[in-house]
C-alpha atoms as one frame of an Amber mdcrd trajectory, in Angstrom:
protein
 -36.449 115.164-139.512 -35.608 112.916-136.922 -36.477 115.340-134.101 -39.753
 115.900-135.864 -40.987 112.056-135.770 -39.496 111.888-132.224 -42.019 114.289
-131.384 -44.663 113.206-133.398 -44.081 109.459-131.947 -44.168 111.386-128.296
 -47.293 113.329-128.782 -49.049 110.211-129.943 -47.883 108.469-126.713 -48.877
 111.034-124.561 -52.233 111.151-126.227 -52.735 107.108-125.399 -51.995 107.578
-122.036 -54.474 110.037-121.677 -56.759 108.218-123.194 -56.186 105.313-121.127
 -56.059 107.005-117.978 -60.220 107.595-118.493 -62.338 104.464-118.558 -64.988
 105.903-120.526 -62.169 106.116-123.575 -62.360 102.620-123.302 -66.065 101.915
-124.362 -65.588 104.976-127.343 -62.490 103.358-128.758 -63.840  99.545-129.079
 -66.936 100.834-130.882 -64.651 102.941-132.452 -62.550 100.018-133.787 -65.868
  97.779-134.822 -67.516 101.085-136.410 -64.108 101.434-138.813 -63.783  97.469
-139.627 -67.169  97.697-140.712 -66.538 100.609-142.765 -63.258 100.411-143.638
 -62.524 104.005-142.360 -63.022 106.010-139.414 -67.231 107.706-139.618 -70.314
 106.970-138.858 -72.036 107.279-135.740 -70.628 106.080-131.915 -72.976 104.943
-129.066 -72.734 104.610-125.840 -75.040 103.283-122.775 -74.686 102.689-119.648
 -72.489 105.453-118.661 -71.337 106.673-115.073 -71.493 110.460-114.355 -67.454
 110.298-113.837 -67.777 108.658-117.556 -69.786 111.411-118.524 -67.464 114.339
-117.127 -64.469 112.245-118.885 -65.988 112.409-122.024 -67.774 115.772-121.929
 -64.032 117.083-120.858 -62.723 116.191-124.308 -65.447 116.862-126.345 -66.159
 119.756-124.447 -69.803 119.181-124.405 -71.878 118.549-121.544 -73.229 114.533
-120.940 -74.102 114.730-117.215 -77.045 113.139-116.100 -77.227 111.112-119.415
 -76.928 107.585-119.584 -76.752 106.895-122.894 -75.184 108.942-125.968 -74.476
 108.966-129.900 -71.454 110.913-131.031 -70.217 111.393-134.399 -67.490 110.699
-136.478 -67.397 113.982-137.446 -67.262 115.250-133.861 -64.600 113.422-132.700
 -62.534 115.045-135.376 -63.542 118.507-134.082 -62.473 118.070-130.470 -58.797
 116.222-131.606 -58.071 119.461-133.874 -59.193 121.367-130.658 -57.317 119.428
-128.491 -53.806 119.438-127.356 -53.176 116.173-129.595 -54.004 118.105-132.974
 -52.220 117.044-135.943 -52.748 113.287-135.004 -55.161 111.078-136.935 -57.396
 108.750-135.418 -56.600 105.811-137.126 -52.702 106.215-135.546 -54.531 106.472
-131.970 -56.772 103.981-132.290 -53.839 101.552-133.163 -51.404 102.847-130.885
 -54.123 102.145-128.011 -54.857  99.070-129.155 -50.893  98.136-130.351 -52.490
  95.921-133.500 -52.970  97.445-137.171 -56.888  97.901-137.693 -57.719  96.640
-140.404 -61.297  97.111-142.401 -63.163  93.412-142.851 -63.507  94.022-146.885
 -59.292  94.787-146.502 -59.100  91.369-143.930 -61.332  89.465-146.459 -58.736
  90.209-149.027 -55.513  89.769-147.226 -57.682  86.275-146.201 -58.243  85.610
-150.056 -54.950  86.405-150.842 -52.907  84.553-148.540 -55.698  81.655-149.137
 -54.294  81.561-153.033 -51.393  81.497-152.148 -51.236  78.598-149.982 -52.986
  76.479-152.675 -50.872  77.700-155.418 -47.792  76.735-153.473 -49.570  73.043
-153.314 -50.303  73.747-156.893 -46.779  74.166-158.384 -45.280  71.668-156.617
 -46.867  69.023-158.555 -46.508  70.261-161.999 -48.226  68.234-164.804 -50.094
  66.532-162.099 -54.022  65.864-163.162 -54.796  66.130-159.500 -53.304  69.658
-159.783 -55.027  70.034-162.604 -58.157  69.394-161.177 -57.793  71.623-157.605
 -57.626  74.428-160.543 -61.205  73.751-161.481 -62.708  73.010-157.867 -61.484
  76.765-157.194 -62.880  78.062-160.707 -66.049  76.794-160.483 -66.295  76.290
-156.806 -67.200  72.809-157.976 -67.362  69.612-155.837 -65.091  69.542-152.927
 -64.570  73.252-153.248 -66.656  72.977-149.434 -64.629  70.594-148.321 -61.373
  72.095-149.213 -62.706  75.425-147.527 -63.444  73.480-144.022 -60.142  71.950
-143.828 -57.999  75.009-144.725 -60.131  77.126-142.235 -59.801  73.935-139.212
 -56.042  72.988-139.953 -54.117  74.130-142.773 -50.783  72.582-142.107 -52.663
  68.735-142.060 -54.721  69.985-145.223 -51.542  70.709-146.844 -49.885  67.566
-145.725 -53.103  65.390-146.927 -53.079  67.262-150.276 -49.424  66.104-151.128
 -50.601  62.902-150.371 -53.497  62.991-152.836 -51.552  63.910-155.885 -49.058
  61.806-154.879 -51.553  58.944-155.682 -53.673  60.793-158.668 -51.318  60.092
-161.142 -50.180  56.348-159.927 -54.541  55.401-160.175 -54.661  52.064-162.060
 -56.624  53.581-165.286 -54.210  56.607-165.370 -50.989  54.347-165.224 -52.340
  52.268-168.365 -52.635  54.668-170.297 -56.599  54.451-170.397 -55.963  50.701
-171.625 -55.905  47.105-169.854 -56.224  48.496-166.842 -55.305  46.700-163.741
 -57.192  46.568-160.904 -55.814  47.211-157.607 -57.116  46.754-153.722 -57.664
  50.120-152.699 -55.650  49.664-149.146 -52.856  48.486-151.083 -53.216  51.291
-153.447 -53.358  53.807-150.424 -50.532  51.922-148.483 -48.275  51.975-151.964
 -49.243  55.532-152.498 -49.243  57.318-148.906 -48.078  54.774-146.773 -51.170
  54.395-144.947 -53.749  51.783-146.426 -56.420  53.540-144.303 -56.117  57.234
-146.200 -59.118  56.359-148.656 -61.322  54.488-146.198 -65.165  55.788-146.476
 -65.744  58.376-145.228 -62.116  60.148-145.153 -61.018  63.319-146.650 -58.891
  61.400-148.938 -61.953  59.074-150.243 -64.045  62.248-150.816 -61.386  64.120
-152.640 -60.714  61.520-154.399 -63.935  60.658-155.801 -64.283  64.314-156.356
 -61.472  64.248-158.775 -62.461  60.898-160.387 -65.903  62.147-161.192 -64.505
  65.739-162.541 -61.717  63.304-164.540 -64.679  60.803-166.544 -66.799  64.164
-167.211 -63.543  65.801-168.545 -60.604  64.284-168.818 -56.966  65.569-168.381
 -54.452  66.201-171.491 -51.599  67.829-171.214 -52.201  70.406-168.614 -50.412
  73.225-168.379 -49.891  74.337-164.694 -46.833  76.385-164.815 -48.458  79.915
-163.857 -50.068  78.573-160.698 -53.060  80.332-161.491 -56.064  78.368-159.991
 -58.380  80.931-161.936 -57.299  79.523-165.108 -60.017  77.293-166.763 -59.002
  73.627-168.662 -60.675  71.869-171.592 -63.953  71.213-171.443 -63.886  68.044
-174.003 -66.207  65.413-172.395 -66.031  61.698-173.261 -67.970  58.594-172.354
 -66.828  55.241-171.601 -67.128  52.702-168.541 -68.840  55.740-167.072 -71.118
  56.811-169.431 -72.595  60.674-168.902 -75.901  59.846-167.961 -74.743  57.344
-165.573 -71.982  59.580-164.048 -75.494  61.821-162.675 -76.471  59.779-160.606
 -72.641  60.018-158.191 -72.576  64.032-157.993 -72.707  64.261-154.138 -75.943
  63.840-152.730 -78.304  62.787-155.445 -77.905  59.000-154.496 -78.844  57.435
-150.605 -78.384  54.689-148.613 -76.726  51.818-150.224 -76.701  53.097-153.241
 -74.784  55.849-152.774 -72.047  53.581-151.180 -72.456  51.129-154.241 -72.652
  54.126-156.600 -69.260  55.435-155.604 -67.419  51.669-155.286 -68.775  51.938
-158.962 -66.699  55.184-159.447 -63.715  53.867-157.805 -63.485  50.131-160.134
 -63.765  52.583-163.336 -60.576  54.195-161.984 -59.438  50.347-161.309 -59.585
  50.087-157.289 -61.463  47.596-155.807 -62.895  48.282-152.220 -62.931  44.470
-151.483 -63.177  42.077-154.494 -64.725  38.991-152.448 -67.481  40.365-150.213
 -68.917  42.238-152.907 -70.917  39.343-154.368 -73.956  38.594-155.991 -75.972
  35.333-155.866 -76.417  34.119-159.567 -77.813  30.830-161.596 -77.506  29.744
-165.388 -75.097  32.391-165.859 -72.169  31.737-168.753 -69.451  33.443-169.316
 -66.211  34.415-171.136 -62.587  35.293-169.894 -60.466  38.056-171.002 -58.562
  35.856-173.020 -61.396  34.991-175.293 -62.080  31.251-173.576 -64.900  30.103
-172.015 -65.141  30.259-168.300 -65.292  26.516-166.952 -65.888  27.128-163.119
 -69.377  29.091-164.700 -69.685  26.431-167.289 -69.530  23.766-164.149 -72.250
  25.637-162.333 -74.563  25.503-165.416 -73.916  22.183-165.972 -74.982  20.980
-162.552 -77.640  22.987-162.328 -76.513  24.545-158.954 -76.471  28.593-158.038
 -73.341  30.082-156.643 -72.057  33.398-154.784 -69.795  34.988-157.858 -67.587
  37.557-156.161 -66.354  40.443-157.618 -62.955  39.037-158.285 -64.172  36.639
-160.816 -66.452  38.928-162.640 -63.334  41.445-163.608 -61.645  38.757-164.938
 -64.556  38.388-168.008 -65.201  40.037-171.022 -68.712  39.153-171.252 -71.324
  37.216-169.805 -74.182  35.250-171.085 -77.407  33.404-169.881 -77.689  29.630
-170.260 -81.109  29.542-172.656 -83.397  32.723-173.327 -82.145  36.294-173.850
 -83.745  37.244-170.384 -82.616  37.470-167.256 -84.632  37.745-164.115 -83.302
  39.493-161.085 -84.922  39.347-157.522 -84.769  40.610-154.353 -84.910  37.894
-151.738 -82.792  34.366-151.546 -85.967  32.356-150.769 -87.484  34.003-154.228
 -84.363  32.910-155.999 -84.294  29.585-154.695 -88.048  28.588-155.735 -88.035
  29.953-159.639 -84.787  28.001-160.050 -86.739  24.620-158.664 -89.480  25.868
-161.168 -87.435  27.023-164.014 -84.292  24.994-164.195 -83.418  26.324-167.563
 -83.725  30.129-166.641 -80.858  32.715-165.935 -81.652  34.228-162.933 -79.918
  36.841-160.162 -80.522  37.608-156.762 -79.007  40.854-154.837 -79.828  39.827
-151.481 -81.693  42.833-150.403 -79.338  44.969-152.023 -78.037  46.068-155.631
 -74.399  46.141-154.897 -71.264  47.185-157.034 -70.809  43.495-158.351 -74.331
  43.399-159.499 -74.235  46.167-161.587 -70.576  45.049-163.099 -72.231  41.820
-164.018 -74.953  42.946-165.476 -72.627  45.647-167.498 -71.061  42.504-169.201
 -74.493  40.867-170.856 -75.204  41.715-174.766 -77.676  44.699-175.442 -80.344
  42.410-177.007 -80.489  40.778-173.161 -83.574  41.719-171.245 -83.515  42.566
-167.827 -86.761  41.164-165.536 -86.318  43.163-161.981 -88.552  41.987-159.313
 -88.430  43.376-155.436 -90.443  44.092-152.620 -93.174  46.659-152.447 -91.879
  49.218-150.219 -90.109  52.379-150.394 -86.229  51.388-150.443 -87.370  48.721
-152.599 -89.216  51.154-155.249 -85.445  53.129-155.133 -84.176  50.458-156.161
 -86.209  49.575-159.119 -86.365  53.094-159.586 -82.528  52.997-160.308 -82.339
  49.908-162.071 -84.796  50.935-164.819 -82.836  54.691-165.309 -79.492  52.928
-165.641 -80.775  50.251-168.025 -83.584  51.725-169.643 -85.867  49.622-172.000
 -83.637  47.084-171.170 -84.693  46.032-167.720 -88.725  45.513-167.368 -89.985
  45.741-164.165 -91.697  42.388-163.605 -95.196  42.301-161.338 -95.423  45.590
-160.434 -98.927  46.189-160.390-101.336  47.893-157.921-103.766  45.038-157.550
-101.047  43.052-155.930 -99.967  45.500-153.750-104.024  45.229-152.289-103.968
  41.801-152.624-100.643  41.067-150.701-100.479  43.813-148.260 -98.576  42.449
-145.063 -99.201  44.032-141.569 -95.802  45.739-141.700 -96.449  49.674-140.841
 -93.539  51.993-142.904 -92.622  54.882-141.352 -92.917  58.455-141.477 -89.254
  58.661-142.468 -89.281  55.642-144.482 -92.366  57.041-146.909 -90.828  60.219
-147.084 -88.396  58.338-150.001 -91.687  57.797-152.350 -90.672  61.799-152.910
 -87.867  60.704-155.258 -90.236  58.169-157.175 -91.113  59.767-160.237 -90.928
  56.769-162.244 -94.542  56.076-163.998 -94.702  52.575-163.730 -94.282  53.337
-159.363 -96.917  55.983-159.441 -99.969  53.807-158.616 -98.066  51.696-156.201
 -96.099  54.489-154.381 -99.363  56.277-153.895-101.278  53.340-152.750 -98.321
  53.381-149.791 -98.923  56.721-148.961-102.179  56.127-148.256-102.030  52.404
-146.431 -98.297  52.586-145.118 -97.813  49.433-144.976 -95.211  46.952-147.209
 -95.360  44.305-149.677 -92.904  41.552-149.769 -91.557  39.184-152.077 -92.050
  36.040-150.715 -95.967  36.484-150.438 -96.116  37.050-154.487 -94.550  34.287
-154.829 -97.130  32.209-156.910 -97.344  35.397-158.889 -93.672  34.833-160.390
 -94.452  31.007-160.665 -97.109  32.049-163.134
């Protein structure tokens, strides 16, 4: 037997070097090799161009057929079988040539696709198992079921650099199941910086910074987690096809709010905004003193059930004051000096006249922006309170009111929003083509005739030159 596959493994050497001894085998065998990792298997049809007449008499010598003069030719499968049963190198296949000449295993793309699949699985599973019990485990299960969000993301890194995906990933569920609202149990939570979270957690405060892998992931997993939330997982197969619960609850995050954070739906600011949201529901704070929001007759009560004196103070004197995130997580509930309304504007200057006009009034005032603390604050008033939003006439500022009236509903009324004023106050500011191209998302009613007035004139409306409309 031995002497047998000696001379087998000789005859297929011998047939190599003949093969590589004539150019023109060179050409056949590459199209050769693309024609059977399309396929899968040796057939088909070959083509050549271009050919030499010594390329011609090389090939017509082994197929014994006659190319000279020709500068192109199509040979098939099926007679390149004939002339190796007629050759000198019969009872070799091509398959053992074809790899012998090209000393790598040829492999079919639906076969490479697999063995790519395959040793994909694998490499997550191995992530997988290693942090049994883990929610974050939990949750990679899913993204691979359902191809849900980050399933992209996931695919990018593996494909650019495994070895630092797999490295970040230990990282990540390292940190899942130490997340403020996870640790307490779903009660009291805690809030935490999220630098020193990171730095506790992965020993580098900069691993959820926007924009990172580790912030997208992360709020990946957070918004999967308020949509369906993790109890007692069972991970010990490995199996990232298995499926988990599909229970859903509400909360902080209610369901119709969590929309508005799958990827993409939300822009500019708010999409920032939008996902700090995300993150203090999970009980990490981005930065708890720059995110602020101008307010004025604004009450309140602490955690501990007593009233809030620094507020009280404010009230008292009559005087408006940046309240920073850090204080409004420390309340239970907020409340506004007088009336059960509370009017929200755009622009300081606004803010500043209605309180000289309306000294007993609660008012707000986002600075050109409705940003994370905003939206906290305005969590913590009593349903009966009624909203009055007020902002400039121009696309981001119909987003915004646009926003504003889906998250709070018949609760916030948009205050002055009326065509004739847009005519009446027009300003000389042009938008632009880019800018109007966000009246697409306005589907609100109430925008319609103002959006399509800005279509047509393109120009802006702000605040501060409706003033005496406000004062009325």
């Amino acid at each position: 037997m031995e002497n047998r596959e000696a001379e087998s493994d000789g005859k297929l050497e011998a047939c190599i070097q003949y093969f590589r001894q004539r150019s023109v085998f060179d050409k056949l065998f590459r199209e050769m090799r693309d024609k059977y990792r399309s396929l899968g298997r040796f057939g088909g049809i070959l083509r050549l161009s271009g050919l030499s007449e010594e390329e011609c008499r090389q090939l017509g010598g082994f197929l014994q057929k006659d190319y000279v003069g020709k500068q192109s030719v199509s040979i098939s499968a099926a007679a390149m079988e004939k002339a190796l049963v007629n050759s000198r190198f019969s009872g070799l296949e091509w398959e053992k040539i074809l790899q012998g000449y090209f000393r790598e295993e040829i492999v079919g793309k639906k076969e490479l696709k697999q063995q790519e699949c395959t040793q994909r699985n694998q490499f997550f599973e191995k992530i997988i198992a290693a942090h049994s019990s883990n929610p974050g485990a939990l949750w990679l299960k899913e993204v691979f079921r359902t191809k849900g969000e980050g399933y992209r993301l996931l695919m990018e890194q593996y494909r650019k650099q495994p070895e630092k995906l797999e490295d970040m990933l230990s990282l990540l569920l390292n940190a899942i199941p130490q997340l403020p609202f996870l640790s307490a149990g779903g009660e009291n939570t805690a809030y935490e910086l999220l630098a020193v979270f990171a730095a506790k957690t992965t020993g580098n405060p900069h691993f959820f910074d926007a924009g990172t892998i580790g912030e997208q992931l992360l709020a990946a997993f957070l918004r999967e987690c308020f949509f369906k939330p993790f109890r007692n997982p069972d991970l010990s197969t490995g199996d990232i096809s298995e499926t988990f619960t599909e229970e859903k609850e509400t909360g902080f995050l209610e369901e119709e709010k969590i929309s508005s954070y799958r990827e993409g739906e939300t822009t500019g600011f708010f999409k920032a905004e939008e996902r700090a949201k995300l993150f203090y529901a999970a009980g990490l704070l981005r930065d708890e003193l720059s995110n602020n929001i101008l307010v004025y007759g604004i009450n309140g009560m602490r955690k501990d059930g007593k009233l809030h004196e620094g507020l009280g103070g404010f009230v008292k004197q009559r005087e408006p004051f940046l309240m920073p995130l850090m204080t409004i997580k420390g309340l239970e509930k907020v409340f506004p000096q007088k009336e059960n309304r509370v009017y929200i504007v755009e622009n300081p200057s606004v803010f500043a006249k209605l309180i000289e006009a309306w000294p007993d009034a609660a008012l707000l005032c986002g600075n050109g922006q409705i940003r994370l603390a905003a939206l906290v604050l305005m969590d913590l008033f009593d349903k009966e309170i009624c909203f009055y939003y007020a902002g400039d006439y121009d696309p981001e500022g119909l987003q915004i009111a646009q926003k504003l009236k889906e998250r709070y509903g018949d609760r916030l009324r948009l205050w002055k929003y009326h065509g004739e004023f847009y005519r009446k106050y027009q300003s000389e500011m042009e938008i632009s083509e880019k800018s109007l191209k966000q009246l697409d998302h306005i589907v609100l009613p109430e925008l319609q005739e103002i959006s399509q007035l800005m279509r047509q004139q393109k120009k802006a409306v702000y605040q501060e030159n409706m003033l005496e409309e406000y004062l009325k």
